[in-house]
PDB file of C-alpha atoms in Angstrom:
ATOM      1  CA  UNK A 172       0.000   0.000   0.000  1.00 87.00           C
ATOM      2  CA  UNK A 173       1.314   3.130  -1.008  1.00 94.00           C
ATOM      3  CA  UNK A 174       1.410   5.901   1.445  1.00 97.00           C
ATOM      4  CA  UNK A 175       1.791   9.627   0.700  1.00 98.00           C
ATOM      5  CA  UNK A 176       3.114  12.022   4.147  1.00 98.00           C
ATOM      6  CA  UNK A 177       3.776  15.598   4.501  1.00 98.00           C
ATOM      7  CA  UNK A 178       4.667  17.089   7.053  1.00 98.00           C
ATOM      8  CA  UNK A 179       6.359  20.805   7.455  1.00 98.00           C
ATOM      9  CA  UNK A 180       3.563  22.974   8.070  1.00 98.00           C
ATOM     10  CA  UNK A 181       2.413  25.165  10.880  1.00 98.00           C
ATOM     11  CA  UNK A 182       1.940  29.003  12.234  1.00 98.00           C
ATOM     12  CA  UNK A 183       4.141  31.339  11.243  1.00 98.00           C
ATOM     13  CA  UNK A 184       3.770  35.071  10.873  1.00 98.00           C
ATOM     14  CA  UNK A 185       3.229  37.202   7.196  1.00 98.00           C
ATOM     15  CA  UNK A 186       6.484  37.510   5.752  1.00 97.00           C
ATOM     16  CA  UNK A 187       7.854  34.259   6.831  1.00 98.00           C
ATOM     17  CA  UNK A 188       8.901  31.370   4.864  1.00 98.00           C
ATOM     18  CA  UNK A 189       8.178  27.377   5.290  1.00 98.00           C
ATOM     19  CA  UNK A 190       9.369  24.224   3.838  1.00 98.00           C
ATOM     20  CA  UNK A 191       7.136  21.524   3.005  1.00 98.00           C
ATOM     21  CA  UNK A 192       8.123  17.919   3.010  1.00 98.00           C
ATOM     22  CA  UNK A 193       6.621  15.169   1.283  1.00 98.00           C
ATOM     23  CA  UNK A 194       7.019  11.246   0.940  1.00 98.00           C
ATOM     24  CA  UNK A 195       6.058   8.691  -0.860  1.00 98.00           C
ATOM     25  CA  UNK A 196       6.756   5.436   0.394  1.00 97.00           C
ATOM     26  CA  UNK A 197       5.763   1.112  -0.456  1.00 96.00           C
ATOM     27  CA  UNK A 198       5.137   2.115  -3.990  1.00 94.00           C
ATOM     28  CA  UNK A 199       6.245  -0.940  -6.318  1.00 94.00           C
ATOM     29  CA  UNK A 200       6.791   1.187  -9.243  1.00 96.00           C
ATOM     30  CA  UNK A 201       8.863   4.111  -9.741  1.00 96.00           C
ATOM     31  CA  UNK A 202       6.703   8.002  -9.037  1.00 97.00           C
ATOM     32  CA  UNK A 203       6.332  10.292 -11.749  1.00 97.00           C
ATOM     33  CA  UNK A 204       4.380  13.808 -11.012  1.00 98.00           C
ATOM     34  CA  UNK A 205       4.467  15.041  -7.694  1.00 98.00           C
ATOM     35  CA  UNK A 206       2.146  17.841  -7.347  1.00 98.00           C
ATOM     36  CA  UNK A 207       1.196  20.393  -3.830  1.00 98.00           C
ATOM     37  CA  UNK A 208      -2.149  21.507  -3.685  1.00 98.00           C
ATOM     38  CA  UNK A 209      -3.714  23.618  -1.444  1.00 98.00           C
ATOM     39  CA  UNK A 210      -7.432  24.368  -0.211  1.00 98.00           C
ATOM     40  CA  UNK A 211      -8.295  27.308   1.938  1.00 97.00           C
ATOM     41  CA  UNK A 212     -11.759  27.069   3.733  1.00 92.00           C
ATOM     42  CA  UNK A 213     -14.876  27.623   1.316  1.00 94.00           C
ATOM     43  CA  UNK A 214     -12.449  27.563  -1.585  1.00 96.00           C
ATOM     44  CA  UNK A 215     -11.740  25.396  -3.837  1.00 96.00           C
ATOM     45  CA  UNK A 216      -8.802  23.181  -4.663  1.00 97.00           C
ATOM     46  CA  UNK A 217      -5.562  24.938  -6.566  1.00 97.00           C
ATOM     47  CA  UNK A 218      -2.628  23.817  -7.652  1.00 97.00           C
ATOM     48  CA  UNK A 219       0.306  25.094  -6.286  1.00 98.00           C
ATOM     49  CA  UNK A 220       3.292  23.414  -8.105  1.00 98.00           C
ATOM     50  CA  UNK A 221       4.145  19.949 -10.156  1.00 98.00           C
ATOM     51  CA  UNK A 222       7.357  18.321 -11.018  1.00 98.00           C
ATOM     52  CA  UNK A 223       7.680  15.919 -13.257  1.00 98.00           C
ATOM     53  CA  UNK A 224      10.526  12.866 -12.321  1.00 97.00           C
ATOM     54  CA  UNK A 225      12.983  14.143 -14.998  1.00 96.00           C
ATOM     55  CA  UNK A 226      12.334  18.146 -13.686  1.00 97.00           C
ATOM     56  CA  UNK A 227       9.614  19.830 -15.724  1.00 98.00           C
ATOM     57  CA  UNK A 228       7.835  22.611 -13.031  1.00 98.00           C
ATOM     58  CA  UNK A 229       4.957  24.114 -13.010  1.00 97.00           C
ATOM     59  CA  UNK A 230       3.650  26.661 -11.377  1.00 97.00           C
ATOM     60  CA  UNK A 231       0.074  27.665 -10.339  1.00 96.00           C
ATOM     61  CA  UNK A 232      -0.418  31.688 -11.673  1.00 93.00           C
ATOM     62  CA  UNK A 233      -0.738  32.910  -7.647  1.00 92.00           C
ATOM     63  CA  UNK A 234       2.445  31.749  -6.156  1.00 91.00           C
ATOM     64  CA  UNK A 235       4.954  32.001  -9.122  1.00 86.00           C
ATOM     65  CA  UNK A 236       7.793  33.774  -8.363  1.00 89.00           C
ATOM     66  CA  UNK A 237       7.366  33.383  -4.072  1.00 95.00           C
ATOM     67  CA  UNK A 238       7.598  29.283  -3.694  1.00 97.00           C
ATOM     68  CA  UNK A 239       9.857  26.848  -4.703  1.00 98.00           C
ATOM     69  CA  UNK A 240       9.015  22.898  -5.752  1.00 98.00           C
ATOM     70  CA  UNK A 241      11.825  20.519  -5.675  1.00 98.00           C
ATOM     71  CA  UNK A 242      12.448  17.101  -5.462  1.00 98.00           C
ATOM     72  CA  UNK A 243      14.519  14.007  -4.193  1.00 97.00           C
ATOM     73  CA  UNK A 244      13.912  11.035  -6.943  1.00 95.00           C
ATOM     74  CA  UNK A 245      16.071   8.765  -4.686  1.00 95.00           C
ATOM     75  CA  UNK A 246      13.724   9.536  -1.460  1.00 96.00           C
ATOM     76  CA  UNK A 247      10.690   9.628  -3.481  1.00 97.00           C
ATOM     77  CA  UNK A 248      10.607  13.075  -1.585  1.00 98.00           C
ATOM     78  CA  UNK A 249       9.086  16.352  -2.873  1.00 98.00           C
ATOM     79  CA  UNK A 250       9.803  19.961  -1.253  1.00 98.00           C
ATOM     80  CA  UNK A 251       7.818  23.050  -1.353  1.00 98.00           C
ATOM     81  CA  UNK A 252       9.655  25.987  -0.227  1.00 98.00           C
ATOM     82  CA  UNK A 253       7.449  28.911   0.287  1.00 98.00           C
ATOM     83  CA  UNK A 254       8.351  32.495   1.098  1.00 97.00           C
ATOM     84  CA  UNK A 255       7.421  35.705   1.558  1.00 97.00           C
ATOM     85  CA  UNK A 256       4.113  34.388   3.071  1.00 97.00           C
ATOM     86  CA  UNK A 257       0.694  35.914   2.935  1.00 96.00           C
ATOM     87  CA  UNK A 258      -2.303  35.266   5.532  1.00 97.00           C
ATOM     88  CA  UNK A 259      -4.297  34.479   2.007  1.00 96.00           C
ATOM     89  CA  UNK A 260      -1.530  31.057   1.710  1.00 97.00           C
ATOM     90  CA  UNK A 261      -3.493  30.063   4.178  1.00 98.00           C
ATOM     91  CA  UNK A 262      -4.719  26.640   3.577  1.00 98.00           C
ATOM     92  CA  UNK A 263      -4.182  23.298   3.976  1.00 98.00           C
ATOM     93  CA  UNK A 264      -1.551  21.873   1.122  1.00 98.00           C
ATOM     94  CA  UNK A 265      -1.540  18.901  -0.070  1.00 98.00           C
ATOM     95  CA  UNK A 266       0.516  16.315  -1.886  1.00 98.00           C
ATOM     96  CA  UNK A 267      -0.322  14.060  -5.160  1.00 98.00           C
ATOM     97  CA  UNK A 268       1.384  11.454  -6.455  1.00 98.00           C
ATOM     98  CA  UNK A 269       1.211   9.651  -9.913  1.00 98.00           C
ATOM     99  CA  UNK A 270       2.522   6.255  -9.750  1.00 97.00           C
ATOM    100  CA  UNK A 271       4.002   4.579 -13.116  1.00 96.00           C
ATOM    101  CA  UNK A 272       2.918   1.512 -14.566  1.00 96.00           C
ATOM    102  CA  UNK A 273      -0.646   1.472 -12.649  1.00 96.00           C
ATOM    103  CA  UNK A 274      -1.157   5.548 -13.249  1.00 97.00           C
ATOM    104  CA  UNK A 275      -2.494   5.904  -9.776  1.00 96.00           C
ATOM    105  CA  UNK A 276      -2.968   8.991  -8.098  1.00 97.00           C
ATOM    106  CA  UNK A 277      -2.411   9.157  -4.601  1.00 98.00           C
ATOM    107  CA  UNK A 278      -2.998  11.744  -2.134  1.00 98.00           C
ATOM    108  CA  UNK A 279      -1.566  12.738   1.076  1.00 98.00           C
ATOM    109  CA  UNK A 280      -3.348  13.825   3.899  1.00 98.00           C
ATOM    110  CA  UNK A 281      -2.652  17.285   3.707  1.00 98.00           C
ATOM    111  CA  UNK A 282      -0.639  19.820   6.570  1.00 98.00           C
ATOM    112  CA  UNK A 283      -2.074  23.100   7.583  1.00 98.00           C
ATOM    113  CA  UNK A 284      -0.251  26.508   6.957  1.00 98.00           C
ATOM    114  CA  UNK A 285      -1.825  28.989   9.018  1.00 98.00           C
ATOM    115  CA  UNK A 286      -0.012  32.715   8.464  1.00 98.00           C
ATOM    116  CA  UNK A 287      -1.092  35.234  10.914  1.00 97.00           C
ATOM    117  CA  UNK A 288       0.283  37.526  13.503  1.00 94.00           C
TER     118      UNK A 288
END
């Protein structure tokens, strides 16, 4: 069973920065997109960033240019490093996977990112 964790989030006040962490871990088959999402309350679903196993990024139109999507192919670990943060990145983010070979997507759980003062 394939499980997808992040972890990283929490307070922090408007103008700070987080890291994100996530992992994928018992897959059989190698991961190919990784993708952060995030959903504030009574909002729907965006997505924040994708990479792509060999390094094609995307970026959703709101947070180009203030976070950062990386990723560890060897951990099966993806980073979002956000900065510069806003009380509207509020939200909970989280991560999808796409599995080769079956084309699953799985989803993580999700980690809050509250920004206030």
């Amino acid at each position: 069973q394939v499980q997808v964790v992040e972890s990283g989030g929490g307070l922090v006040q408007p103008g700070g920065s987080l890291r994100l962490s996530c992992q994928a871990s018992g897959s059989r088959y190698t991961i190919e997109t990784m993708r952060w999402y995030r959903q504030a309350p009574g909002k729907r679903r965006e997505l924040v960033a994708s990479i792509s196993r060999d390094g094609v990024i995307m970026y959703g139109d709101s947070v180009k240019g203030q976070f950062t999507i990386s990723r560890d192919n060897a951990k099966n670990m993806v980073y979002l490093q956000m900065i510069s943060l806003k009380p509207e990145d509020t939200a909970v983010y989280y991560c999808e996977v796409v599995e080769s070979t079956t084309w699953r997507n799985i989803w993580g759980q999700g980690t809050q990112v509250t920004v206030s003062s």
